[in-house]
XYZ file of C-alpha atoms in Angstrom:
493
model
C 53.969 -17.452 -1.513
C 51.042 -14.770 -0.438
C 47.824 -15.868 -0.466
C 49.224 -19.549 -2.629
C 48.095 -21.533 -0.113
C 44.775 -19.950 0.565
C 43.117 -20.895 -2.633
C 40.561 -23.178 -0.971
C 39.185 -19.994 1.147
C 35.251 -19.763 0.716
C 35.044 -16.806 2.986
C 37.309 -14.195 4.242
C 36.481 -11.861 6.992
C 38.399 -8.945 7.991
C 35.882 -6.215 9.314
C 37.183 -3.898 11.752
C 41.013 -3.397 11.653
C 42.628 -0.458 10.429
C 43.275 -2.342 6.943
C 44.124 0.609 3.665
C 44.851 -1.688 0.516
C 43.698 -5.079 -0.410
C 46.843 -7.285 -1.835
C 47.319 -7.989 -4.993
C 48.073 -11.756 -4.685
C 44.421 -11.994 -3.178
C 43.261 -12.972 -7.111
C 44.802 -16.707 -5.914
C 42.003 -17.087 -3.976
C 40.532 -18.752 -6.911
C 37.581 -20.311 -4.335
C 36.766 -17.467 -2.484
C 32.745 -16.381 -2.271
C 32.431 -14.295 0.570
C 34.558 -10.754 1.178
C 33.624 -8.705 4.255
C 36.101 -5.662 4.692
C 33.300 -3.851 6.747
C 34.882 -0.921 8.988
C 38.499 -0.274 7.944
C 40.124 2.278 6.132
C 40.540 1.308 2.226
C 40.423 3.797 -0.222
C 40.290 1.757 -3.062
C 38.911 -1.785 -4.391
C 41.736 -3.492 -6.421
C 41.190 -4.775 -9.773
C 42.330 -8.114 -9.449
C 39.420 -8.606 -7.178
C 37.046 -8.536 -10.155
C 39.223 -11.934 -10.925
C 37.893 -14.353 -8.893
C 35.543 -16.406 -10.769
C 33.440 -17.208 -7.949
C 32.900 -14.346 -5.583
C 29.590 -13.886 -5.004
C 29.536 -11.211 -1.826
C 31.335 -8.483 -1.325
C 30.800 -6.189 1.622
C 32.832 -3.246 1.961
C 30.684 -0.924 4.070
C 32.087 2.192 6.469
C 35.526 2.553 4.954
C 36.877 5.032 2.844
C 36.325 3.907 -0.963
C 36.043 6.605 -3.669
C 36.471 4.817 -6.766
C 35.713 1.050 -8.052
C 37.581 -0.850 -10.779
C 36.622 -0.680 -14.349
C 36.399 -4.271 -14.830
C 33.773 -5.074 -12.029
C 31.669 -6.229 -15.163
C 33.991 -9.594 -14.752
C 31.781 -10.712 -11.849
C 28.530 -10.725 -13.960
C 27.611 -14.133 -13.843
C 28.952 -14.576 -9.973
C 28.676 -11.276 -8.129
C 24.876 -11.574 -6.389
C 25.443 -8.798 -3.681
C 27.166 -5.705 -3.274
C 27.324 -3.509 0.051
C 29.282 -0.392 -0.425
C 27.601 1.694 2.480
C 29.067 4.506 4.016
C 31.771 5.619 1.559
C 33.174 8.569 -0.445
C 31.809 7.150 -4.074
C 31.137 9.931 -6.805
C 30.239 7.894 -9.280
C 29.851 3.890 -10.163
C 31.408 2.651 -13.507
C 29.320 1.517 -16.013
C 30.806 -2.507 -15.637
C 28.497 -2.529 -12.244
C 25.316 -2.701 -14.883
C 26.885 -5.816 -16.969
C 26.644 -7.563 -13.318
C 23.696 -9.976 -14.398
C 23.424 -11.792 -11.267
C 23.537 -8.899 -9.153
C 20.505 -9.322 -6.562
C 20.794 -6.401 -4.144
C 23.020 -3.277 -4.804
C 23.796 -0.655 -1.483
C 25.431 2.285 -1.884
C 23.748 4.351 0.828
C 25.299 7.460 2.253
C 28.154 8.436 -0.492
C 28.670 11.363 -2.685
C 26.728 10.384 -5.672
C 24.835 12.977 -7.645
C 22.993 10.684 -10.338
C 21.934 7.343 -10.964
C 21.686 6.334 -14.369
C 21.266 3.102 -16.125
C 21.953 2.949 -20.019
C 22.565 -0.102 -21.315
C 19.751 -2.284 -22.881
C 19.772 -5.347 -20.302
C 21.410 -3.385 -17.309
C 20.775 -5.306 -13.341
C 18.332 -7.988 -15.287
C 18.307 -9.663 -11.682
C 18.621 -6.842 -9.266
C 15.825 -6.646 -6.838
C 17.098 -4.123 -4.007
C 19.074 -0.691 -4.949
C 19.516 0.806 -1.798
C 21.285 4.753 -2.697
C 20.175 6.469 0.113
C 21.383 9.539 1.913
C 23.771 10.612 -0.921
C 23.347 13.880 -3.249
C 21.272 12.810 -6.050
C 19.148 14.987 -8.436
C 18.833 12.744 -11.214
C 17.402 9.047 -11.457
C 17.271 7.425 -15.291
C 16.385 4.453 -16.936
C 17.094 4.286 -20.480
C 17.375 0.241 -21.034
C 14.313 -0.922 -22.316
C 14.658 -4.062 -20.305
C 16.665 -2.677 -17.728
C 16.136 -3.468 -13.702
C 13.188 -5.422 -14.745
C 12.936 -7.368 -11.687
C 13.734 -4.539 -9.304
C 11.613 -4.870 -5.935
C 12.506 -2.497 -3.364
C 14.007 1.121 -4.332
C 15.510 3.345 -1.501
C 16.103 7.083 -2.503
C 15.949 8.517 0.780
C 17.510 11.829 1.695
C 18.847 13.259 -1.394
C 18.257 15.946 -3.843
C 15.404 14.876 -6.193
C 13.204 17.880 -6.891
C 10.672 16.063 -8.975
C 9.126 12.747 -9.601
C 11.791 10.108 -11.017
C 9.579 8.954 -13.919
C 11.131 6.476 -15.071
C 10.943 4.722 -12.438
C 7.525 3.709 -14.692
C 9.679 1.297 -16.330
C 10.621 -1.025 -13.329
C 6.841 -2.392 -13.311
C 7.733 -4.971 -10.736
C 8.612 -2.748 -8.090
C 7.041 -3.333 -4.536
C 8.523 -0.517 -2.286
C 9.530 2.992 -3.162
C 11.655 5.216 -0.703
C 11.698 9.126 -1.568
C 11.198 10.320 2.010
C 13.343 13.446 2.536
C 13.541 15.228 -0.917
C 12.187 17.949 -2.556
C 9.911 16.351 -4.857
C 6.875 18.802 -5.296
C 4.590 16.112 -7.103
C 3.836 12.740 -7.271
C 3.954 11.607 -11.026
C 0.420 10.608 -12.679
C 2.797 7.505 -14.428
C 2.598 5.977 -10.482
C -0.810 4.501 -11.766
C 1.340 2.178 -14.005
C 3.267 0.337 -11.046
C 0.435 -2.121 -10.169
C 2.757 -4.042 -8.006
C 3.501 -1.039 -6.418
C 2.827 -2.117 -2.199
C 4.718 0.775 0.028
C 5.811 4.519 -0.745
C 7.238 6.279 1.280
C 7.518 9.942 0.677
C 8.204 12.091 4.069
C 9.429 15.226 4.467
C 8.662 16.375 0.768
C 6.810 19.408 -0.874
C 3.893 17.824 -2.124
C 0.881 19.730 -1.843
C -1.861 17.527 -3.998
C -1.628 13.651 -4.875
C -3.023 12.691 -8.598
C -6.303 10.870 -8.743
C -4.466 8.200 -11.293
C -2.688 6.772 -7.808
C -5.724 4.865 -7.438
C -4.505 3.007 -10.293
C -1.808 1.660 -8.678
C -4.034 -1.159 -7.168
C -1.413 -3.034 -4.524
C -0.425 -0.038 -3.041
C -1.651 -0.750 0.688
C 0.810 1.768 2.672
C 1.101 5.304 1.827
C 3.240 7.481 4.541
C 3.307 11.174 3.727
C 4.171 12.748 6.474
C 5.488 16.074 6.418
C 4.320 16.735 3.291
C 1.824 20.734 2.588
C -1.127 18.667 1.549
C -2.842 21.701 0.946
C -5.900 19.621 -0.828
C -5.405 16.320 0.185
C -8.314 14.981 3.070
C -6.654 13.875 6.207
C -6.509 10.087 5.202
C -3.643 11.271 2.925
C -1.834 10.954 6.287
C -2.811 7.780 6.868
C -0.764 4.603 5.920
C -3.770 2.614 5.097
C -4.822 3.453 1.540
C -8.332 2.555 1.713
C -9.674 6.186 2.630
C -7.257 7.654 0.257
C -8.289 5.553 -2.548
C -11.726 5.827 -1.975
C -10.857 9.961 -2.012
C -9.104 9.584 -4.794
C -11.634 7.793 -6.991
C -14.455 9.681 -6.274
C -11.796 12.947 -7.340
C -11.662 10.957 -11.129
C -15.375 10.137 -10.958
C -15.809 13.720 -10.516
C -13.784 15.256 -13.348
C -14.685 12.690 -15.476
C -18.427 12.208 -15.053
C -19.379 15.819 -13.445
C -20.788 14.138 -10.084
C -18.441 14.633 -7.119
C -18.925 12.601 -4.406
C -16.935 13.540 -0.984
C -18.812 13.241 1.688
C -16.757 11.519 4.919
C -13.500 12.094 3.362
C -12.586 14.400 6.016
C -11.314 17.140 3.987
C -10.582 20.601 5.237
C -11.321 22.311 1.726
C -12.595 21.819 -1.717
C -10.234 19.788 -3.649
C -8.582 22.308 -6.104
C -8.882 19.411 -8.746
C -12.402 20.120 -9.356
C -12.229 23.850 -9.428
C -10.302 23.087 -12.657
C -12.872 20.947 -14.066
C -15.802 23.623 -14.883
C -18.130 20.525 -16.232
C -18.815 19.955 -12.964
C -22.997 19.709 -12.180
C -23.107 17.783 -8.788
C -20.758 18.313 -5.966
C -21.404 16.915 -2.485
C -18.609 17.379 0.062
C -21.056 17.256 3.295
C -19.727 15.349 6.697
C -15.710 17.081 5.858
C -14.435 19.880 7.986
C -14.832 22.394 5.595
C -14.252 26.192 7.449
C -14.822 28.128 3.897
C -14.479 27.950 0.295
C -12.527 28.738 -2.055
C -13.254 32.622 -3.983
C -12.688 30.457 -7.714
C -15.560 28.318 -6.899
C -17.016 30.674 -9.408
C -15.146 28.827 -11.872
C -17.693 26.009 -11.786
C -20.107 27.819 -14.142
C -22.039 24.224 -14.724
C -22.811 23.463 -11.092
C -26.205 22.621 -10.163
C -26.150 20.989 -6.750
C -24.043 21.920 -3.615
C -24.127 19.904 -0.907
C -22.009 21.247 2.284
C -24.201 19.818 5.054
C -22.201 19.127 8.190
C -19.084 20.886 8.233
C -17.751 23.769 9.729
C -19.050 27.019 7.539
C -20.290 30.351 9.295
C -20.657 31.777 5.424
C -20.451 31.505 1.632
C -18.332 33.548 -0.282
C -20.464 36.331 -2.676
C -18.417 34.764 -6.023
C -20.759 31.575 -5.100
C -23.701 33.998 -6.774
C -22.022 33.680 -9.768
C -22.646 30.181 -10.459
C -25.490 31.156 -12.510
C -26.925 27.293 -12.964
C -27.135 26.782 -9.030
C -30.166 25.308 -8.139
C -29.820 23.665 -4.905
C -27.940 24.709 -1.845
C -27.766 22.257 1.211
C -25.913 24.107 4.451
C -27.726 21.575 6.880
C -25.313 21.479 10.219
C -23.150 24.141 9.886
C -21.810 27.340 12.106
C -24.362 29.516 9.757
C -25.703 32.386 12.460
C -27.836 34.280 9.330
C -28.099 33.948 5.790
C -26.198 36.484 4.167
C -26.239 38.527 1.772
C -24.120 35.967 0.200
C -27.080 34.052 -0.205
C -29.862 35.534 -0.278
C -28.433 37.598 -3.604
C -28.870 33.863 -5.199
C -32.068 35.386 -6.801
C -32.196 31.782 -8.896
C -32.130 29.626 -5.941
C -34.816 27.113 -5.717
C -34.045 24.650 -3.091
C -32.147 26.314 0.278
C -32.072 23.589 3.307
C -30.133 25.373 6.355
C -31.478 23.187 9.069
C -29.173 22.347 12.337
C -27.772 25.772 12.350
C -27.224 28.859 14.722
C -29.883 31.151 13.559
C -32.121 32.878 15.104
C -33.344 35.186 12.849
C -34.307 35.131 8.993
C -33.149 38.526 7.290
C -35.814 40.498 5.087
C -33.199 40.079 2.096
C -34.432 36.408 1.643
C -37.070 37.773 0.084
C -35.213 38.848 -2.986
C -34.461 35.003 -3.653
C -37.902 35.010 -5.647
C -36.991 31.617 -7.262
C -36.862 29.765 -3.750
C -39.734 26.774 -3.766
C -38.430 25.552 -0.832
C -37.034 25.916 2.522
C -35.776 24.511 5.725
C -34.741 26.117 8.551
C -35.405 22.867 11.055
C -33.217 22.789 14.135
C -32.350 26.125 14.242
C -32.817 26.744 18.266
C -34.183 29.979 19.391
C -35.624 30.473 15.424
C -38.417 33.386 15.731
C -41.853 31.615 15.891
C -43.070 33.979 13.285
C -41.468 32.928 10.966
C -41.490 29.514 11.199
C -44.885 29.795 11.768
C -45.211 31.416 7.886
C -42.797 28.734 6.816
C -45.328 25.881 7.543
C -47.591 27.471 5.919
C -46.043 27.719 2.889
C -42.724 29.624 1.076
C -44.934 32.198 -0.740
C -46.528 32.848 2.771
C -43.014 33.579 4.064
C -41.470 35.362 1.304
C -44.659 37.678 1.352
C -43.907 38.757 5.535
C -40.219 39.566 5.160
C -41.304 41.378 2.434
C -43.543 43.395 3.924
C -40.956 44.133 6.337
C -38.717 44.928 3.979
C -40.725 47.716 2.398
C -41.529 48.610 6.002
C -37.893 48.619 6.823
C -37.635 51.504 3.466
C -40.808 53.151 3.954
C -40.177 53.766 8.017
C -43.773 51.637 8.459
C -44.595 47.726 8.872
C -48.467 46.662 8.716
C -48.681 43.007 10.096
C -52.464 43.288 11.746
C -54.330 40.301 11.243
C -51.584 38.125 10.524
C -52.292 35.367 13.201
C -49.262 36.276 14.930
C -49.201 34.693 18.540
C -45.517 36.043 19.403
C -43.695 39.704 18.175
C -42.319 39.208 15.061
C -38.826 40.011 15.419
C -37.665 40.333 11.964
C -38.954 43.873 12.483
C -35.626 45.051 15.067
C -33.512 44.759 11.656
C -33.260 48.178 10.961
C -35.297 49.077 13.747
C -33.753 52.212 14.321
C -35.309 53.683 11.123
C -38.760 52.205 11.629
C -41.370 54.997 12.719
C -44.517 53.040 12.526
C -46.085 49.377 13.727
C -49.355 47.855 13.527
C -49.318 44.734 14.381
C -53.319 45.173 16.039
C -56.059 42.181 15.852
C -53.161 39.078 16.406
C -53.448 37.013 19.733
C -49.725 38.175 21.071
C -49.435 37.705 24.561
C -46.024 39.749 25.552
C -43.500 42.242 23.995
C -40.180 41.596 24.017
C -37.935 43.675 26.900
C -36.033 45.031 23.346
C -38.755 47.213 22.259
C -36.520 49.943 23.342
C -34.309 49.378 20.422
C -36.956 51.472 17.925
C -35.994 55.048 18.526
C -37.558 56.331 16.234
C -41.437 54.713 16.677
C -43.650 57.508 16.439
C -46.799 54.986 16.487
C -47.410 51.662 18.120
C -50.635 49.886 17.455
C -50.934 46.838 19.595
C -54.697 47.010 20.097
C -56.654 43.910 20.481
C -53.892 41.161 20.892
C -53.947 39.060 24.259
C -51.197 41.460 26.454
C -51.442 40.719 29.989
C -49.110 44.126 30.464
C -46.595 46.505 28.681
C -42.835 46.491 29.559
C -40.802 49.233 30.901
C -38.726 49.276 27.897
C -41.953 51.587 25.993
C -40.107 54.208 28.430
C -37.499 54.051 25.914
C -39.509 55.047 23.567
C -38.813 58.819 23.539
C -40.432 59.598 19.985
C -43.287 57.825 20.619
C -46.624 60.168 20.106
C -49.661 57.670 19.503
C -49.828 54.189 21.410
C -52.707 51.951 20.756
C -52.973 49.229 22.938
C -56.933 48.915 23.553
C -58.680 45.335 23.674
C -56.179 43.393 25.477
C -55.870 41.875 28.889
C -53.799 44.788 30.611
C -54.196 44.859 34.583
C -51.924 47.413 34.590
């Protein structure tokens, strides 16, 4: 009689025996709800177990099946879960999307290489589709009402190269899986899944994230780990959102209103983003760990204000001089050991604030920046007195001593007598070595520096009538030296 006598059977459990074919007399099991055949070795799933009109479960994991029946759209209004794990499937016939009460669907670790759903109202109940760690490279969704209730997608490990977009479609979803793929970009139609909670997308090659994930307001754990974030600040790595989204939106704020606002976002460089979006007037990215930027910053021919205070720059690049509406440049707590040449060929420069850096030293060049109004060079240990000293005073009182030593520095002579100077000014030892004359006579200077020696080629030193309680050694050095005023002091010796 077979399985005659067994029609009462609610659940049958066979997992782990070396079973290879179901029975065919099995469709008498006109009760039966629950199948496990977990961990044997069946090849195939009979069709005459799509005839029981009340199976609901079917598990059928680690075995060796490589084809389903045809007419598994007979279970559609019974079937509610289907675990098919660790099997040989290629493909999945098209009855599986007739299954209306399917609820979760597993077919991890197979052979397929596509997932696609076609039909109209395919999976109307489905809320987990586990296809892991198989070989897909395509995921579709034609059905305009197709897994409309789908939850939880797992795509691990397979062979997406880009962004399943319609995935757009299943606006209910709470968890995406895409870890381990090759997916170069994260689509900007993830702003449309506002249900979306978790994504997961280790181990890809995505090297920017789109401003319009913001949009995608539930999302609350982002893990992208593994992932050439080339642009992305390092709360990209983070699986809280909240410093992401708050990166994120001020990214949109920027391209869409001009005013970019990054400061804290602990980036490492300016977000690529904006170098594409040349309406930008305002950019503050202070308090990041900026080391340089980017050569196309050029691009940006609108910009107005820069602000790069507290990071980690030692220079600007020259193409910065190029944006030709740059008004204000703020390199407050930085590596900066001079202004360059970088900067100080920013002739239309008005406001320049490099306070808290490692300069000692302004170069004579900043006087070509005749547009400057203002400057600060606060916090700048070991800054020469002198010029701070003409800085108080006043910009134009600045600008006018370096460039005095600037024509000195061409002409081979620097005048700075009665200049109130109370230390050596010691802009003059740039280009030193050319310099054949100083007069730096009537000031109140009370020492020269041990590096006088450095001016080969002083002919004349006038140091008369200053406060010098003695001359150093280094005026030995001094081998060109033919007239050396130093009268109306307070020598001893």
């Amino acid at each position: 009689t077979g399985f005659a006598d067994l029609r009462p059977l609610e659940a049958l459990d066979l997992r782990s025996n070396k079973i290879v074919s179901l029975r065919d007399d099995m469709s008498r099991m006109r009760s039966l709800k629950l199948l496990q055949v977990c961990s044997n070795d069946i090849r195939v799933l009979p069709a005459v177990m799509t005839l029981l009109p009340r199976l609901r479960v079917v598990h059928a994991t680690r075995n060796r099946v490589s084809e389903l029946p045809a007419s598994f759209g007979l279970l559609q209004g019974t079937l509610t879960t289907l675990r098919l794990e660790h099997n040989q499937l290629e493909t999945l016939p098209e009855g599986i999307q007739t299954l209306s009460a399917l609820r979760l669907l597993s077919v991890d670790d197979n052979k397929l290489t596509s997932f696609s759903v076609t039909l109209p109202d395919a999976l109307p109940n489905l809320q987990v589709l586990a296809i892991g760690r198989n070989k897909i490279s395509e995921f579709s969704v034609t059905g305009p009402r197709a897994l409309r209730t789908l939850r939880r997608l797992d795509m691990e490990d397979n062979a997406m190269k880009g962004w399943p977009e319609d995935l757009a479609l299943c606006g209910r979803l709470w968890e995406v899986r895409l870890g381990d793929n090759e997916i170069a970009a994260i689509s900007p139609s993830i702003g449309k899944l506002r249900r979306l909670r978790e994504l997961f997308m280790t181990n890809n090659l995505l090297q920017k994230l789109p401003p319009e994930i913001r949009l995608a307001k539930s999302l609350s754990r982002l893990v992208l780990l593994n992932n050439p974030l080339a642009e992305s600040p390092a709360c990209a790595l983070e699986p809280d959102t909240t410093g992401l989204f708050a990166y994120l939106s001020a990214l949109l704020e920027g391209v869409t209103t001009g005013k970019g606002r990054f400061a804290g976002h602990r980036m490492l460089e300016v977000p690529n983003q904006l170098l594409e979006s040349p309406n930008i007037v305002d950019l503050d990215v202070s308090d990041n760990g900026i080391t340089q930027l980017p050569r196309n910053i050029c691009r940006l021919n609108e910009l107005q204000v820069l602000n790069l205070r507290d990071n980690e720059l030692t220079d600007v690049p020259v193409e910065l001089g190029l944006c030709s509406s740059l008004h204000t440049l703020n390199i407050d707590g930085n590596r900066f050991k001079e202004l360059s040449t970088n900067i100080c060929s920013m002739a239309r420069l008005q406001v320049l604030t490099a306070a808290r850096n490692q300069m000692k030293v302004l170069p004579c060049d900043l006087a070509n920046m005749v547009g400057l109004v203002f400057l600060d060079i606060k916090g700048n240990e070991g800054m020469s007195e002198v010029a701070s000293m003409m800085l108080k005073e006043s910009v134009s009182r600045l600008m006018g001593y370096l460039r005095e030593v600037q024509m000195g520095m061409v002409y081979g002579a620097v005048n700075l007598s009665r200049r109130g100077l109370t230390t050596f000014p010691i802009e003059v030892f740039i280009g030193c070595d050319r310099m054949e004359a100083l007069h730096l006579a009537y000031n109140d200077i009370t020492e020269l520096p041990p590096t006088l020696g450095q001016m080969v080629a002083l002919s004349t030193l006038d140091v008369s009538y200053n406060n010098l309680a003695a001359l150093p050694e280094a005026i030995g050095a001094l081998t060109r030296l033919t007239e050396l005023h130093a009268d109306s002091n307070s020598l001893t010796k």
